[in-house]
XYZ file of C-alpha atoms in Angstrom:
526
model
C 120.167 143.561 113.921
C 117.974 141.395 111.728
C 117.830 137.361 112.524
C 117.504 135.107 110.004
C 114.571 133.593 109.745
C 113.464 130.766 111.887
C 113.550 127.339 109.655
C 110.420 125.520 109.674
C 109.601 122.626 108.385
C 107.873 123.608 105.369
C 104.793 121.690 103.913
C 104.700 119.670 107.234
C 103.266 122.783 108.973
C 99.658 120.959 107.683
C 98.955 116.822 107.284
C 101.238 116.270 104.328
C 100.035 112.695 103.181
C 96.256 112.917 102.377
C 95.155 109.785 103.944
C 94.675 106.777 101.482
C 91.695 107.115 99.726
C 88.078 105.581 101.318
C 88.873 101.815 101.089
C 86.907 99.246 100.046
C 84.436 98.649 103.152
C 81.470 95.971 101.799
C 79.158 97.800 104.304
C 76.388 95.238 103.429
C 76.095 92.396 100.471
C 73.745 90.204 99.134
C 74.098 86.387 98.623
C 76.326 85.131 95.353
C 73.446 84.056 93.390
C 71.737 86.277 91.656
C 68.110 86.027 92.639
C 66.577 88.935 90.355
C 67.284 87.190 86.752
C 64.659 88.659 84.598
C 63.608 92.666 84.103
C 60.117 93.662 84.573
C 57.712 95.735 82.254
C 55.354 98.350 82.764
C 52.724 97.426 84.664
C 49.939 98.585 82.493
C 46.397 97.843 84.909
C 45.497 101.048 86.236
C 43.918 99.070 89.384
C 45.985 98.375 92.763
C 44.867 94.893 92.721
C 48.270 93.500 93.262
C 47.054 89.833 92.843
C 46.573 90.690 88.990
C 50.637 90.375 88.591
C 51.984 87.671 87.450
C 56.118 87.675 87.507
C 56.898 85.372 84.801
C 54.519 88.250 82.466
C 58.336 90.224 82.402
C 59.360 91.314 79.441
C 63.491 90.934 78.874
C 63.111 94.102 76.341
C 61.238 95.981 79.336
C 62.073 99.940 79.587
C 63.856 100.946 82.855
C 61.549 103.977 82.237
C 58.483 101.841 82.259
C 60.378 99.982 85.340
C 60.127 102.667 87.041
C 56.533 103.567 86.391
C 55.722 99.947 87.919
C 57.579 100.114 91.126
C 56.215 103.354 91.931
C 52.624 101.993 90.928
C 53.125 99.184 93.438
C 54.848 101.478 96.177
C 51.705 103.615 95.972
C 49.552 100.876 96.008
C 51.404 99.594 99.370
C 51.025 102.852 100.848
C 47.427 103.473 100.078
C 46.427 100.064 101.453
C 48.412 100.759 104.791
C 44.820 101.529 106.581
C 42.882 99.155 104.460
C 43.620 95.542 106.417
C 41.298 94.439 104.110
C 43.077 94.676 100.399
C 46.199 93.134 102.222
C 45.104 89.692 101.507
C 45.275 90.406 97.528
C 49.044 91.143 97.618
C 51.450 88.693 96.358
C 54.114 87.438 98.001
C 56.201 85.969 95.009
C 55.716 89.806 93.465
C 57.128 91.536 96.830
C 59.707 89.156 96.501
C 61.091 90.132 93.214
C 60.349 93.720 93.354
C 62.517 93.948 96.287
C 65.190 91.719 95.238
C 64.757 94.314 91.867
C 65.045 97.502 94.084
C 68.107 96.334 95.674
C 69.573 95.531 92.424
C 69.010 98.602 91.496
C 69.929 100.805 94.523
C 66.402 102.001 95.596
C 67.028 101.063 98.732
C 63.728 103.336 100.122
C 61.476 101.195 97.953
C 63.282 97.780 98.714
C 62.336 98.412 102.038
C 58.642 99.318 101.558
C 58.657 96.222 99.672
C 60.566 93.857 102.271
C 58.377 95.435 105.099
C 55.383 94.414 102.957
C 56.900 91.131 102.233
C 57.425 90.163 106.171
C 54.570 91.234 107.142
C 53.080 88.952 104.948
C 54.844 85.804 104.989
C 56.965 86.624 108.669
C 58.005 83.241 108.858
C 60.202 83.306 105.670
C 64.484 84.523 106.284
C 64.652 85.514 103.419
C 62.211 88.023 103.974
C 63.778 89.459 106.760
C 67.047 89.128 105.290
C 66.065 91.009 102.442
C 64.882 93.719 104.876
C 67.647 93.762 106.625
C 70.061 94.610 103.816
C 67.618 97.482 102.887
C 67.794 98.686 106.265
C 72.330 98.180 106.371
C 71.463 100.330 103.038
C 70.189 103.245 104.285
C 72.606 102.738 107.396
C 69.883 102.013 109.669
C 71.814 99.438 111.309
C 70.458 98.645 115.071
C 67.018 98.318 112.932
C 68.861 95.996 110.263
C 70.136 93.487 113.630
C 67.189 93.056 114.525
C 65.625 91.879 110.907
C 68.657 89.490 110.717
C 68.391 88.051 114.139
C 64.314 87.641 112.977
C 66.315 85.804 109.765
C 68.526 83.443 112.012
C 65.279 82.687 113.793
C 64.256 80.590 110.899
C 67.169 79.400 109.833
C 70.831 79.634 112.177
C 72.420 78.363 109.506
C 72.258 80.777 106.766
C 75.976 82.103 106.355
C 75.387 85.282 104.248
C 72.517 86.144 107.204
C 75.236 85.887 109.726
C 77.738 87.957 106.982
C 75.789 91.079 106.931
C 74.814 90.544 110.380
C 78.642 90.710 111.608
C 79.027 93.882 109.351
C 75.647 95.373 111.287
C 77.197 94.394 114.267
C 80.325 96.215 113.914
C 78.959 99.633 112.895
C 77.286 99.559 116.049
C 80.490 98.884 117.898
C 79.336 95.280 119.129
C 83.196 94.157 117.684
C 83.594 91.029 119.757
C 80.104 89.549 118.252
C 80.501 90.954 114.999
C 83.931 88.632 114.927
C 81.734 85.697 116.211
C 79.173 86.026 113.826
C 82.077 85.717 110.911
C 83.786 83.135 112.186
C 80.469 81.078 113.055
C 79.764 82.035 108.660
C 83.575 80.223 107.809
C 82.878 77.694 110.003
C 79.646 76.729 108.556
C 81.019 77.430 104.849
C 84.901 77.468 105.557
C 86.050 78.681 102.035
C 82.934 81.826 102.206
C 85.483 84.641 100.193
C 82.596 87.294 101.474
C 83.026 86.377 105.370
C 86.993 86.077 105.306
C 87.034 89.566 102.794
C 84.884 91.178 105.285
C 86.251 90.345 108.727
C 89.566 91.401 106.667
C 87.944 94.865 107.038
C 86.937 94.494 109.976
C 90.220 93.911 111.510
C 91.929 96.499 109.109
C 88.985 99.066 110.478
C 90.203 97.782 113.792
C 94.380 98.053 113.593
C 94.498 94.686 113.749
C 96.776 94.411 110.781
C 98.225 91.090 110.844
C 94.827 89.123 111.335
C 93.790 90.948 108.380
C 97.193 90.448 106.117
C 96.350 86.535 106.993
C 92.929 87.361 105.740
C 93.640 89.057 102.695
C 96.597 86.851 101.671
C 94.695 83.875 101.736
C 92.300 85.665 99.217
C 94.885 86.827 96.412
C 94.083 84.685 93.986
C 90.779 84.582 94.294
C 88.840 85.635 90.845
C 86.509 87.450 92.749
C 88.337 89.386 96.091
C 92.177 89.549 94.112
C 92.212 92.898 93.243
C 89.867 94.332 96.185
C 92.431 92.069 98.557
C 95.918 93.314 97.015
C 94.632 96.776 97.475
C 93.959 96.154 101.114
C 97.339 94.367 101.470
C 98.836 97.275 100.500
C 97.039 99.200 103.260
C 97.765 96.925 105.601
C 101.548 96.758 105.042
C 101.873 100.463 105.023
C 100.446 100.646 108.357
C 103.062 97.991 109.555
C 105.915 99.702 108.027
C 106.421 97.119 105.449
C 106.719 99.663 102.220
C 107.975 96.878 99.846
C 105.397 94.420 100.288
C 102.816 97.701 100.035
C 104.228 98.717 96.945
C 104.420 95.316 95.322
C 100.330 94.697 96.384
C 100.150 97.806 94.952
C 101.561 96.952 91.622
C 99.895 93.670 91.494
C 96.852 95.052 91.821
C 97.684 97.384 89.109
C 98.926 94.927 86.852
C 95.082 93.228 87.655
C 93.499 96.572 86.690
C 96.041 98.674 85.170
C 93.166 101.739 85.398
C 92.824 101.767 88.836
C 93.667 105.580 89.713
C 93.691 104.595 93.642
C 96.400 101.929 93.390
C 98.611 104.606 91.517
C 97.552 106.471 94.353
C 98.438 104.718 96.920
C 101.860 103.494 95.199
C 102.590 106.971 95.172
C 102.232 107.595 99.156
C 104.507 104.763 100.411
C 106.737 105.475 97.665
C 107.333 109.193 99.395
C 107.559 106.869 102.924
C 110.385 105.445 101.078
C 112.088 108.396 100.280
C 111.593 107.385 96.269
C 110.462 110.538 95.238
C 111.404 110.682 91.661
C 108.933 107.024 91.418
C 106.462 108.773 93.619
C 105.828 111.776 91.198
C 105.496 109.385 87.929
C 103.137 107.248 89.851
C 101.311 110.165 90.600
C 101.663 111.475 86.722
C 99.937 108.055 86.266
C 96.513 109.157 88.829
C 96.345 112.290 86.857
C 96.729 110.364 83.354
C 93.486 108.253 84.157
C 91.938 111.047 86.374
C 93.158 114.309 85.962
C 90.197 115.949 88.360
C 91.885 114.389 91.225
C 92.422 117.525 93.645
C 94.400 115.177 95.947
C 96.800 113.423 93.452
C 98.340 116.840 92.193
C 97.973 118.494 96.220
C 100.653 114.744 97.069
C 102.160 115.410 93.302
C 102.921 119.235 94.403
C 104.317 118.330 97.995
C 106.598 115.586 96.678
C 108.041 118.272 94.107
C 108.819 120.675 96.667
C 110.695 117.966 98.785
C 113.193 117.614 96.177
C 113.427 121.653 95.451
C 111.112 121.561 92.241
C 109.281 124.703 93.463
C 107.549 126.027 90.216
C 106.605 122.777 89.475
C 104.939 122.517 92.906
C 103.600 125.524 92.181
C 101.819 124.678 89.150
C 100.634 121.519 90.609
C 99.022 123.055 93.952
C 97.409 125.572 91.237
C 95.821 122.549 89.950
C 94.087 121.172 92.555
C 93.114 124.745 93.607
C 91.560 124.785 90.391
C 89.473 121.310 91.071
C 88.486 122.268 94.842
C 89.754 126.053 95.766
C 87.775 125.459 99.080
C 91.287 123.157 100.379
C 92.647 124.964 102.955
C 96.264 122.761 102.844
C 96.836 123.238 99.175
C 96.450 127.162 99.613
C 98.875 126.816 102.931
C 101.390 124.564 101.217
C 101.156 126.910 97.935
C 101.810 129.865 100.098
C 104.656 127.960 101.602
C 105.907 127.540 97.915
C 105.745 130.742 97.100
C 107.591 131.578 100.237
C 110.445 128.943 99.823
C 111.373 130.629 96.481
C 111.279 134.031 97.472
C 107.745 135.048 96.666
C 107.309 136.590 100.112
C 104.430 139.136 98.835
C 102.434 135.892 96.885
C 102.184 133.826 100.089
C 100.989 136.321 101.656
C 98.164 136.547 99.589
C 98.246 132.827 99.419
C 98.577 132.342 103.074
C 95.396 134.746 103.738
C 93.339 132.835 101.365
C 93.959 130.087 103.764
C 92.598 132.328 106.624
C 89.787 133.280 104.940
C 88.683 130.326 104.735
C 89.484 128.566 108.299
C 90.830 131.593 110.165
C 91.705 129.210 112.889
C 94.287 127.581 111.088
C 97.326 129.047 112.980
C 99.948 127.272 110.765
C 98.571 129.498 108.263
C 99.450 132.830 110.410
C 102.929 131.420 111.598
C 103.247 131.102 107.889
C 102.420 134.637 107.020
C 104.358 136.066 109.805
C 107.330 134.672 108.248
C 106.766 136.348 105.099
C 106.716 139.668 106.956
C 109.312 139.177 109.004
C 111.301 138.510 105.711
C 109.823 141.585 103.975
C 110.813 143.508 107.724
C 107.448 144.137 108.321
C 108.091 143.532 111.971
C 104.770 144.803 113.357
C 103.101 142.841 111.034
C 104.561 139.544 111.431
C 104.440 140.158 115.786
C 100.436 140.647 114.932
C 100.649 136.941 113.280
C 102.488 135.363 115.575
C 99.988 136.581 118.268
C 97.053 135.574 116.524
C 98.742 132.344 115.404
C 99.571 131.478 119.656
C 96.233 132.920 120.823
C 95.257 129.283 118.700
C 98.359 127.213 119.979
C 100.445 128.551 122.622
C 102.317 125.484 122.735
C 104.058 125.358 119.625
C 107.816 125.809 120.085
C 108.548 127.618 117.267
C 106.151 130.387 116.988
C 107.717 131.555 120.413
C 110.650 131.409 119.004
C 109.902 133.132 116.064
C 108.446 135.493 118.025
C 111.191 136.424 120.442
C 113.534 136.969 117.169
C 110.971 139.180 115.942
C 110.519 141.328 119.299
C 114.683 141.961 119.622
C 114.331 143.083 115.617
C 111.886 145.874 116.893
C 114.430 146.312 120.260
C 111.928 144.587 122.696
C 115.013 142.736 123.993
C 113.581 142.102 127.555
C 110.211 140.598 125.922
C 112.606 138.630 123.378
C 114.157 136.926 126.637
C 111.214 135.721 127.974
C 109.892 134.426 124.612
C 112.918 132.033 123.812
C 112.586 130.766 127.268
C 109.502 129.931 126.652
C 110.469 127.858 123.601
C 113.150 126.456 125.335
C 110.461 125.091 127.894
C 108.575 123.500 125.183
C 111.337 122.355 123.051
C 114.310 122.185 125.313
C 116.136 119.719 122.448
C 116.418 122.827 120.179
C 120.047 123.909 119.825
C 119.445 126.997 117.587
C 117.075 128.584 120.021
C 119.773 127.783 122.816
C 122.123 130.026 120.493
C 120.023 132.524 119.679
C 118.781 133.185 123.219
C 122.416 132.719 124.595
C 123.567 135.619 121.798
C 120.806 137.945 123.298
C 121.551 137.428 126.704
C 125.352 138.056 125.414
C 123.826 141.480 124.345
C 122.646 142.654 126.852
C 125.933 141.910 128.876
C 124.388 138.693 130.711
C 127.938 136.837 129.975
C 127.463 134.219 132.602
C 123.903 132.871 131.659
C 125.050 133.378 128.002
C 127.661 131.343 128.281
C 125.324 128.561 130.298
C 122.945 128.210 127.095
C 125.633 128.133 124.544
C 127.247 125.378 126.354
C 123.292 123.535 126.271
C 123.923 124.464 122.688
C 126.896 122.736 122.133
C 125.583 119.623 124.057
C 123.145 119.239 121.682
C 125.231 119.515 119.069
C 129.162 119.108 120.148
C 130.403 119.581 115.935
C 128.707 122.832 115.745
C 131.186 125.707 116.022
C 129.307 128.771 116.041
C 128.459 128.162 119.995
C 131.819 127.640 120.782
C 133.242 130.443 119.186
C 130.763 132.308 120.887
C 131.626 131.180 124.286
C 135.076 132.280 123.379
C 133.714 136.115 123.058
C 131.874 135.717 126.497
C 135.098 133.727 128.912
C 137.185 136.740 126.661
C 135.333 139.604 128.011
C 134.438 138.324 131.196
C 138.904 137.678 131.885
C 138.936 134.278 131.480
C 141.461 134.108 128.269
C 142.485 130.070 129.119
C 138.717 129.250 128.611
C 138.596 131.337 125.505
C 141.374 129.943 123.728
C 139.999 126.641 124.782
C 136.729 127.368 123.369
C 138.314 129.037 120.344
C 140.384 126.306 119.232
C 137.412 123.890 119.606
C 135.547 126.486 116.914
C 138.471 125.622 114.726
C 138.347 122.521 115.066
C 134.881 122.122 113.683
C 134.587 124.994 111.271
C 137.895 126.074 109.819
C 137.353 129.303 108.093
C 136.677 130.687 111.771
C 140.653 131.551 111.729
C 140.022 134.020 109.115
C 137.559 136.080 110.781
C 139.383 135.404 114.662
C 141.052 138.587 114.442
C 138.911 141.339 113.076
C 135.992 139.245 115.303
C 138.149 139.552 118.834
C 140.129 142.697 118.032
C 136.341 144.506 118.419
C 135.955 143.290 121.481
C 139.393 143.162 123.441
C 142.028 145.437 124.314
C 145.588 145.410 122.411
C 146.993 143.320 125.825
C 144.289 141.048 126.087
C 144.381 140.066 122.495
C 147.868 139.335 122.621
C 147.572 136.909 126.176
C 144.915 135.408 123.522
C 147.350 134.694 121.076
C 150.030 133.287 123.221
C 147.509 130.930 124.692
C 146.425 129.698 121.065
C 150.107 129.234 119.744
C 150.500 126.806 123.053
């Protein structure tokens, strides 16, 4: 006898929702004002005699080439005085200044803190200095070295509110949360409208769960011209993790309609549309993240699930191709492919699929439950048992691969080893009514009427409108004598699944004698 197959919940085997992109996190920032205003130009003295330079000699047509030739000169220079004591007193201050304010500008966050060092050693009792060295060091993620630079800042001046900014966001990638929230609030009280200290201890609580502080947060910022779009795309984060999918989907949009571009915001959209069961929505929104970004492996892997929710399998198809085609190292989009393939009947192409996925994390026992499957349907038995094994040798306690197992062991007439396999699913998943039928139909089988008829009644507990358990309590009570019981149980059956009076006669006639069926029929015309 062959079993149908177990039903699993395809593409849930794996995380379905990618997680929302990175989002934005301002892991360090600089004040407002712009302190760098005017490009240097190549340096063109051949000696390290820093005090030569003069700042306001810059150039506004100067070469980023030549740039670059000048920072490096004065890098060198730095280094190659580092045992000389003696040329220190010829560098410039006002030139370490801008050079690092020019490196941070320009992400060379290595040099900008050669320069800074330089800089503090020089004039140590200037914050801005230290600041400046600090934010090199929150750069390069060097943060317990950054606190202490902006602690040397505060020093000099406690009231510097963009010191005690980045010092809060130092603080918290070390873990010190408490402090880090003292340090912003101590920044909005001394500057209570500071958009950079409420935006970032909006990510901190966001990074934190701490949702509704940082809805308040963000809310109060979106209108700002600066944090409205960076804020609405947050909001919409934050709702989504609070279950409130409207007001995620409308920050969403409004920070679309603010940058109608942004490929994340589609993204995102997309994601809490599928939450709300909006799938049709979903899959243009995603259409819209592949119109502005059509490399994006995890907007057609979302845009591929979503299709096969709503039975569009060769569409899902294509679109798992797709971002197997942008990153065919994704170990999901070649499970949920294979599941694909499977759903529509492609039993030999998931199993290819399916041990592409194995290849490439051969841990990944969703991936062998999935291929067992496919065997099982192709009744390659022997096959799909090895799967199953190797699939529970990596999670023994997942319900259903016992399950599938057991039916799997009674297809190749291992009925004893079938037994103890469904009770072992039962044990994990004691809520699941077809298992209860299936294992009460084996015990039936193999003439165990009694227990049979104790885990078809579990059956029907769990789910009194399904007929197929009481019908087959009726066989059991019939065999066992008890015809009051099985016309009881029968007429229940009948009850819930009409066409079962069709099939009553040729079903019992099998299994009854010519006077027992007709006590049977008396008893049903009562």
């Amino acid at each position: 006898m062959w079993r149908k197959l177990l039903e699993i919940a395809k593409f849930s085997s794996v995380t379905y929702w990618r997680p929302p992109l990175q989002r934005i996190n301002s892991l360090c920032r600089q004040p407002a004002t712009d302190l760098y205003t005017a490009p240097f130009y190549e340096y063109t003295d051949t000696a390290t005699d820093m005090s030569t330079f003069d700042y306001d000699d810059f150039s506004s047509e100067s070469n980023p080439v030549n740039m670059d030739e000048t920072v490096r000169r004065y890098r060198d220079a730095i280094r190659n005085t580092t045992h000389n004591t003696g040329n220190q007193e010829y560098i410039n201050v006002e030139t370490l200044e801008q050079l690092t304010q020019y490196c941070l500008d320009n992400s060379r966050f290595e040099d900008a803190l050669v320069f800074a060092t330089t800089w503090s050693e020089r004039a140590g009792y200037t914050a801005d200095a230290w600041h400046k060295k600090g934010i090199a060091l929150s750069y390069l993620l060097r943060y317990k070295d950054a606190l202490e630079c902006y602690n040397r800042a505060l020093d000099f001046n406690q009231s510097d509110a963009d010191v005690l900014i980045n010092r809060a966001v130092a603080l918290d990638q070390c873990g010190f949360v408490e402090e880090a929230v003292a340090s912003f609030d101590k920044a909005m009280e001394l500057e209570p409208g500071n958009e950079d200290a409420i935006f970032n201890k909006g990510i901190l609580c966001e990074r934190r769960g701490w949702y509704e502080e940082a809805i308040r947060l963000f809310e109060y910022l979106a209108n700002s011209e600066r944090y409205s779009k960076d804020s609405l795309f947050e909001l919409g984060f934050c709702y989504d993790c609070r279950h409130r999918y409207d007001d995620a989907i409308k920050a969403y949009e409004q920070c679309i309609d603010v940058d109608p571009y942004d490929h994340n915001a589609w993204f995102n959209r997309a994601v809490v549309l599928c939450r709300k069961g909006k799938y049709n929505e979903a899959i243009s929104s995603y259409d819209m993240v592949l119109a502005i970004k059509d490399d994006f492996a995890s907007a057609w892997y979302n845009r591929g699930n979503t299709l096969a929710l709503i039975g569009k399998l060769i569409e899902a198809i294509e679109s798992y191709k797709e971002a197997l085609r942008i990153d065919a190292s994704d170990v999901s989009t070649w499970h949920n492919l294979a599941s694909a393939f499977e759903e529509s009947g492609q039993f030999t192409m998931a199993i290819d699929a399916f041990t592409k996925a194995l290849a490439l994390n051969p841990k990944h026992y969703e991936s062998y439950f999935g291929r067992g499957t496919c065997h099982d349907a192709l009744q390659q038995y022997n096959l799909a048992l090895d799967d199953y094994n190797a699939a529970l040798k990596l999670n023994g306690s997942y319900s259903d691969l016992w399950y599938a197992k057991a039916d799997v062991l009674y297809n190749i007439g291992r009925v004893g080893e079938s037994l103890e396999c469904y009770q072992t699913a039962l044990e994990l998943k004691p809520e699941d009514e077809e298992c209860w039928f299936d294992f009460g139909s084996t015990l039936m089988e193999t003439g165990k009427l009694l227990d049979a008829i104790h885990t078809f009644t579990k059956a029907t507990e769990l789910k009194p409108t399904w007929a197929e358990p009481y019908y087959a309590m009726a066989k059991c009570n019939a065999l066992l004598g008890d015809m009051q019981s099985a016309a009881s149980n029968i007429r229940t059956a009948w009850l819930h699944d009409d066409s079962k009076r069709h099939s009553f006669e040729e079903d019992f006639s099998q299994l009854l004698s010519s006077r027992r069926m007709e006590t049977l029929h008396a008893l049903l015309k009562h």
